[in-house]
Amino acid sequence: MRVSISVQEAKKIQREMLDRVDVGRPLSDEDVRMVGGVDVSYLKGVEKMFAAVCVFKFPEMELVECKTGSSKVTFPYVPGYLAFREAPAILAVINKIKSKPDLILVDGHGVAHPRGIGIASHLGVLLNIPTIGVAKSLLVGEYAEPSCEVGASSPIVYDQKEVGAALRTRKGVKVVFVSPGHGVDLDSAVRLTLACCLGYRLPEPVRRAHRLANEARVSYQKKHALRYGGTLGS
DNA sequence: GCGACAG
DNA sequence: ATCTTGTCGC
């Protein structure tokens, strides 16, 4: 792929963006009328990715609007630099929606990151919209396993600080790792994430965006008769 | 140097 | 993340 920038340059950008990240602001439920979720899927072999965004009315959690889009991959997957790979595609689909979410849940970490600025924080700063990182696995830090009931949580500690929480969003399933992205504090992030869950491990906005991004990839594969990353047929 | 390592 | 088939449990 034609790489947009180097990891060194990306690191410098993160350093410059870091002081704009705000995780000290409580966000009440009344502050959120619309909540969005974003995710990206990839097509093996070709340098293409499919992003999706789904917006829900909060706290009713009724689907309001969804958009998808495809983009070329211009940055490799490097742990700690996911934003430089996925943010461009995500920003593109967010620009397509008519509704204005007051909060966006991102598939990945927020400040529970080596340098305190994961993809959720990165997007929050660029959009100037509160964001929360919801990841399926840990990138940095340590945590104690919470009890198995819905809503149980325990802090993620990294560099002697509480940067997030391991949250049980559904009874008996693996926890998800929640961390503030930008414009919201940890307690609010955990509370709001839980309020977005409808019986599944992942909060609905992210779950639906994930599904939609996959559908967009599949339709692309079908449209171009792609399989195993190669071309079959015309 | 070695192991870890979001999606 | 992607690809892939069956299997286990509510």
Coordinates of C-alpha atoms (C1' of nucleotides) in Angstrom, one line a residue:
Chain A
M1 CA 0.0 0.0 0.0
R2 CA 1.0 3.6 -0.5
V3 CA 1.6 4.6 3.1
S4 CA 0.3 8.1 4.0
I5 CA 2.7 8.9 6.8
S6 CA 5.3 7.1 8.9
V7 CA 4.7 5.8 12.4
Q8 CA 7.2 8.4 13.7
E9 CA 5.1 11.1 12.2
A10 CA 1.9 9.6 13.6
K11 CA 3.5 9.5 17.0
K12 CA 4.3 13.2 16.7
I13 CA 0.7 13.9 15.8
Q14 CA -0.5 12.0 18.8
R15 CA 1.8 14.0 21.0
E16 CA 0.4 17.3 19.6
M17 CA -3.2 16.1 19.9
L18 CA -2.8 14.8 23.5
D19 CA -3.4 18.0 25.3
R20 CA -6.7 18.5 23.5
V21 CA -8.1 15.3 25.0
D22 CA -10.5 16.0 27.8
V23 CA -11.7 13.2 30.1
G24 CA -12.7 15.2 33.1
R25 CA -16.2 16.1 32.1
P26 CA -19.3 14.4 33.4
L27 CA -21.9 13.7 30.7
S28 CA -25.4 13.3 32.0
D29 CA -28.0 11.1 30.2
E30 CA -29.9 14.3 29.5
D31 CA -27.0 15.6 27.5
V32 CA -27.3 12.8 25.1
R33 CA -30.2 12.8 22.6
M34 CA -28.5 10.9 19.9
V35 CA -25.7 8.3 20.2
G36 CA -23.7 6.9 17.3
G37 CA -21.5 3.9 16.8
V38 CA -18.7 3.3 14.3
D39 CA -16.7 0.3 13.0
V40 CA -14.6 -0.8 10.1
S41 CA -14.3 -4.1 8.3
Y42 CA -11.6 -5.3 5.9
L43 CA -11.4 -7.3 2.7
K44 CA -8.5 -9.7 2.8
G45 CA -6.0 -9.3 0.0
V46 CA -7.2 -6.0 -1.4
E47 CA -6.3 -2.7 0.3
K48 CA -9.8 -1.7 0.9
M49 CA -11.9 -1.1 4.1
F50 CA -15.5 -0.6 4.8
A51 CA -16.7 1.8 7.4
A52 CA -20.2 2.2 8.9
V53 CA -21.9 4.5 11.3
C54 CA -25.3 3.9 13.0
V55 CA -27.1 6.6 15.0
F56 CA -29.7 5.9 17.7
K57 CA -32.1 8.0 19.6
F58 CA -31.1 8.0 23.3
P59 CA -32.2 6.6 25.7
E60 CA -34.9 4.8 23.7
M61 CA -32.2 3.3 21.5
E62 CA -34.3 3.4 18.3
L63 CA -32.3 3.4 15.1
V64 CA -32.4 6.8 13.4
E65 CA -29.9 6.5 10.6
C66 CA -27.0 4.5 9.1
K67 CA -24.3 5.1 6.5
T68 CA -21.5 3.1 5.0
G69 CA -18.6 3.8 2.8
S70 CA -15.4 2.3 1.4
S71 CA -11.9 3.6 1.5
K72 CA -8.4 2.6 0.5
V73 CA -6.1 1.4 3.2
T74 CA -3.2 3.8 3.5
F75 CA -1.7 2.8 6.9
P76 CA -0.7 -0.6 8.2
Y77 CA -2.1 -2.0 11.4
V78 CA 0.3 -1.1 14.1
P79 CA -0.8 -1.5 17.8
G80 CA -1.2 2.0 19.2
Y81 CA -1.8 3.7 15.9
L82 CA -5.1 2.3 14.8
A83 CA -6.5 5.8 14.3
F84 CA -4.2 6.5 11.4
R85 CA -5.5 3.4 9.7
E86 CA -9.2 3.7 10.4
A87 CA -10.1 7.3 11.3
P88 CA -10.1 8.6 7.7
A89 CA -12.7 6.1 6.7
I90 CA -14.8 6.7 9.8
L91 CA -14.7 10.5 9.4
A92 CA -15.9 10.0 5.8
V93 CA -19.0 8.1 6.7
I94 CA -19.8 10.4 9.6
N95 CA -19.7 13.3 7.1
K96 CA -22.5 11.5 5.3
I97 CA -25.0 11.4 8.1
K98 CA -27.6 14.1 8.5
S99 CA -28.2 13.6 12.2
K100 CA -25.7 15.0 14.7
P101 CA -24.9 12.5 17.5
D102 CA -24.1 14.0 20.9
L103 CA -21.9 11.0 21.7
I104 CA -20.1 8.3 19.6
L105 CA -19.1 4.9 20.7
V106 CA -16.0 3.6 18.9
D107 CA -14.7 0.1 18.4
G108 CA -11.3 0.4 20.1
H109 CA -9.8 2.2 23.1
G110 CA -9.9 5.8 24.2
V111 CA -7.4 6.9 26.8
A112 CA -6.6 3.3 27.8
H113 CA -3.7 3.6 25.4
P114 CA 0.1 3.6 25.5
R115 CA 0.2 7.4 25.0
G116 CA -3.3 8.2 26.2
I117 CA -4.9 8.8 22.8
G118 CA -6.5 5.8 21.2
I119 CA -8.8 5.9 18.2
A120 CA -11.8 7.0 20.2
S121 CA -9.9 10.0 21.7
H122 CA -8.4 10.8 18.3
L123 CA -11.9 10.9 16.7
G124 CA -13.4 12.9 19.6
V125 CA -10.8 15.6 19.2
L126 CA -11.1 15.9 15.5
L127 CA -14.9 15.9 15.6
N128 CA -15.2 17.9 18.8
I129 CA -17.9 15.4 19.9
P130 CA -17.8 13.3 23.1
T131 CA -16.6 9.8 22.3
I132 CA -16.2 6.5 24.3
G133 CA -13.8 3.7 23.4
V134 CA -15.3 0.2 23.6
A135 CA -12.7 -2.5 22.9
K136 CA -13.0 -6.3 23.0
S137 CA -9.5 -6.9 24.2
L138 CA -6.9 -5.0 26.3
L139 CA -4.1 -3.0 24.8
V140 CA -2.4 -1.7 28.0
G141 CA -3.1 -1.9 31.7
E142 CA -4.3 -4.4 34.2
Y143 CA -7.7 -5.2 35.6
A144 CA -9.4 -7.7 38.0
E145 CA -12.2 -9.8 36.6
P146 CA -15.6 -8.3 37.6
S147 CA -18.4 -10.5 38.9
C148 CA -20.6 -12.1 36.3
E149 CA -23.7 -9.9 36.7
V150 CA -24.6 -7.2 34.1
G151 CA -23.2 -3.9 35.1
A152 CA -20.3 -5.3 37.1
S153 CA -17.0 -3.5 36.4
S154 CA -13.5 -3.0 37.7
P155 CA -10.9 -0.4 36.9
I156 CA -8.2 -0.7 34.2
V157 CA -5.0 0.6 35.7
Y158 CA -2.1 1.7 33.6
D159 CA 0.9 3.8 34.7
Q160 CA -0.7 4.0 38.2
K161 CA -3.8 5.6 36.8
E162 CA -7.4 4.5 36.2
V163 CA -7.8 4.8 32.5
G164 CA -10.9 2.7 31.9
A165 CA -13.0 -0.1 33.1
A166 CA -13.6 -3.7 32.3
L167 CA -17.4 -3.8 32.0
R168 CA -19.8 -6.8 32.1
T169 CA -22.4 -5.8 29.5
R170 CA -24.1 -9.2 29.6
K171 CA -24.3 -12.0 32.2
G172 CA -21.7 -14.7 31.8
V173 CA -19.9 -13.2 28.7
K174 CA -16.5 -11.7 28.4
V175 CA -16.2 -8.1 29.5
V176 CA -15.6 -5.2 27.2
F177 CA -13.0 -2.6 27.9
V178 CA -14.5 0.9 28.2
S179 CA -12.4 4.1 28.3
P180 CA -13.2 7.7 27.8
G181 CA -12.4 9.0 24.4
H182 CA -12.9 12.7 24.7
G183 CA -15.4 15.0 26.3
V184 CA -16.6 12.5 28.9
D185 CA -15.3 11.1 32.2
L186 CA -14.9 7.5 33.1
D187 CA -18.0 7.2 35.3
S188 CA -20.2 8.7 32.6
A189 CA -18.6 6.5 29.9
V190 CA -19.3 3.3 31.8
R191 CA -22.9 4.4 32.6
L192 CA -23.7 5.5 29.1
T193 CA -22.1 2.4 27.5
L194 CA -24.3 0.2 29.7
A195 CA -27.4 2.2 28.8
C196 CA -26.6 1.5 25.1
C197 CA -26.6 -2.3 25.6
L198 CA -29.6 -4.3 24.5
G199 CA -28.8 -7.8 25.6
Y200 CA -25.7 -8.3 23.6
R201 CA -22.1 -8.1 24.6
L202 CA -21.4 -5.0 22.5
P203 CA -23.4 -1.8 22.9
E204 CA -26.0 -1.5 20.1
P205 CA -24.5 1.4 18.1
V206 CA -21.2 -0.5 17.8
R207 CA -22.8 -3.9 17.2
R208 CA -25.0 -2.5 14.4
A209 CA -22.1 -0.6 12.8
H210 CA -20.0 -3.7 12.9
R211 CA -22.8 -5.7 11.2
L212 CA -23.4 -3.0 8.6
A213 CA -19.7 -2.7 7.8
N214 CA -19.6 -6.4 7.3
E215 CA -22.6 -6.3 5.0
A216 CA -20.9 -3.5 3.0
R217 CA -17.9 -5.7 2.5
V218 CA -19.9 -8.7 1.5
S219 CA -21.9 -6.8 -1.1
Y220 CA -18.6 -5.5 -2.5
Q221 CA -17.2 -9.0 -2.7
K222 CA -20.3 -10.2 -4.4
K223 CA -20.4 -7.3 -6.8
H224 CA -16.8 -7.9 -7.9
A225 CA -16.9 -11.7 -7.6
L226 CA -14.1 -11.6 -5.1
R227 CA -13.0 -14.6 -3.0
Y228 CA -9.9 -15.5 -1.1
G229 CA -8.6 -12.0 -1.8
G230 CA -8.3 -12.8 -5.5
T231 CA -10.6 -12.4 -8.5
L232 CA -12.7 -15.3 -9.7
G233 CA -14.6 -14.8 -13.0
S234 CA -14.5 -11.5 -14.8
Chain B
dG1 C1' 17.3 -8.3 24.0
dC2 C1' 12.5 -10.4 25.1
dG3 C1' 7.6 -10.4 25.2
dA4 C1' 3.2 -7.8 24.4
dC5 C1' 0.4 -5.9 21.1
dA6 C1' -7.0 -2.2 20.0
dG7 C1' -8.5 -3.7 14.8
Chain C
dA1 C1' -9.4 -7.5 11.2
dT2 C1' -10.0 -11.8 7.6
dC3 C1' -11.1 -17.0 6.3
dT4 C1' -13.4 -21.2 7.8
dT5 C1' -16.9 -25.7 9.9
dG6 C1' -18.6 -27.7 13.2
dT7 C1' -20.1 -27.8 17.9
dC8 C1' -21.9 -26.4 22.4
dG9 C1' -25.4 -24.3 25.3
dC10 C1' -29.5 -21.5 26.5

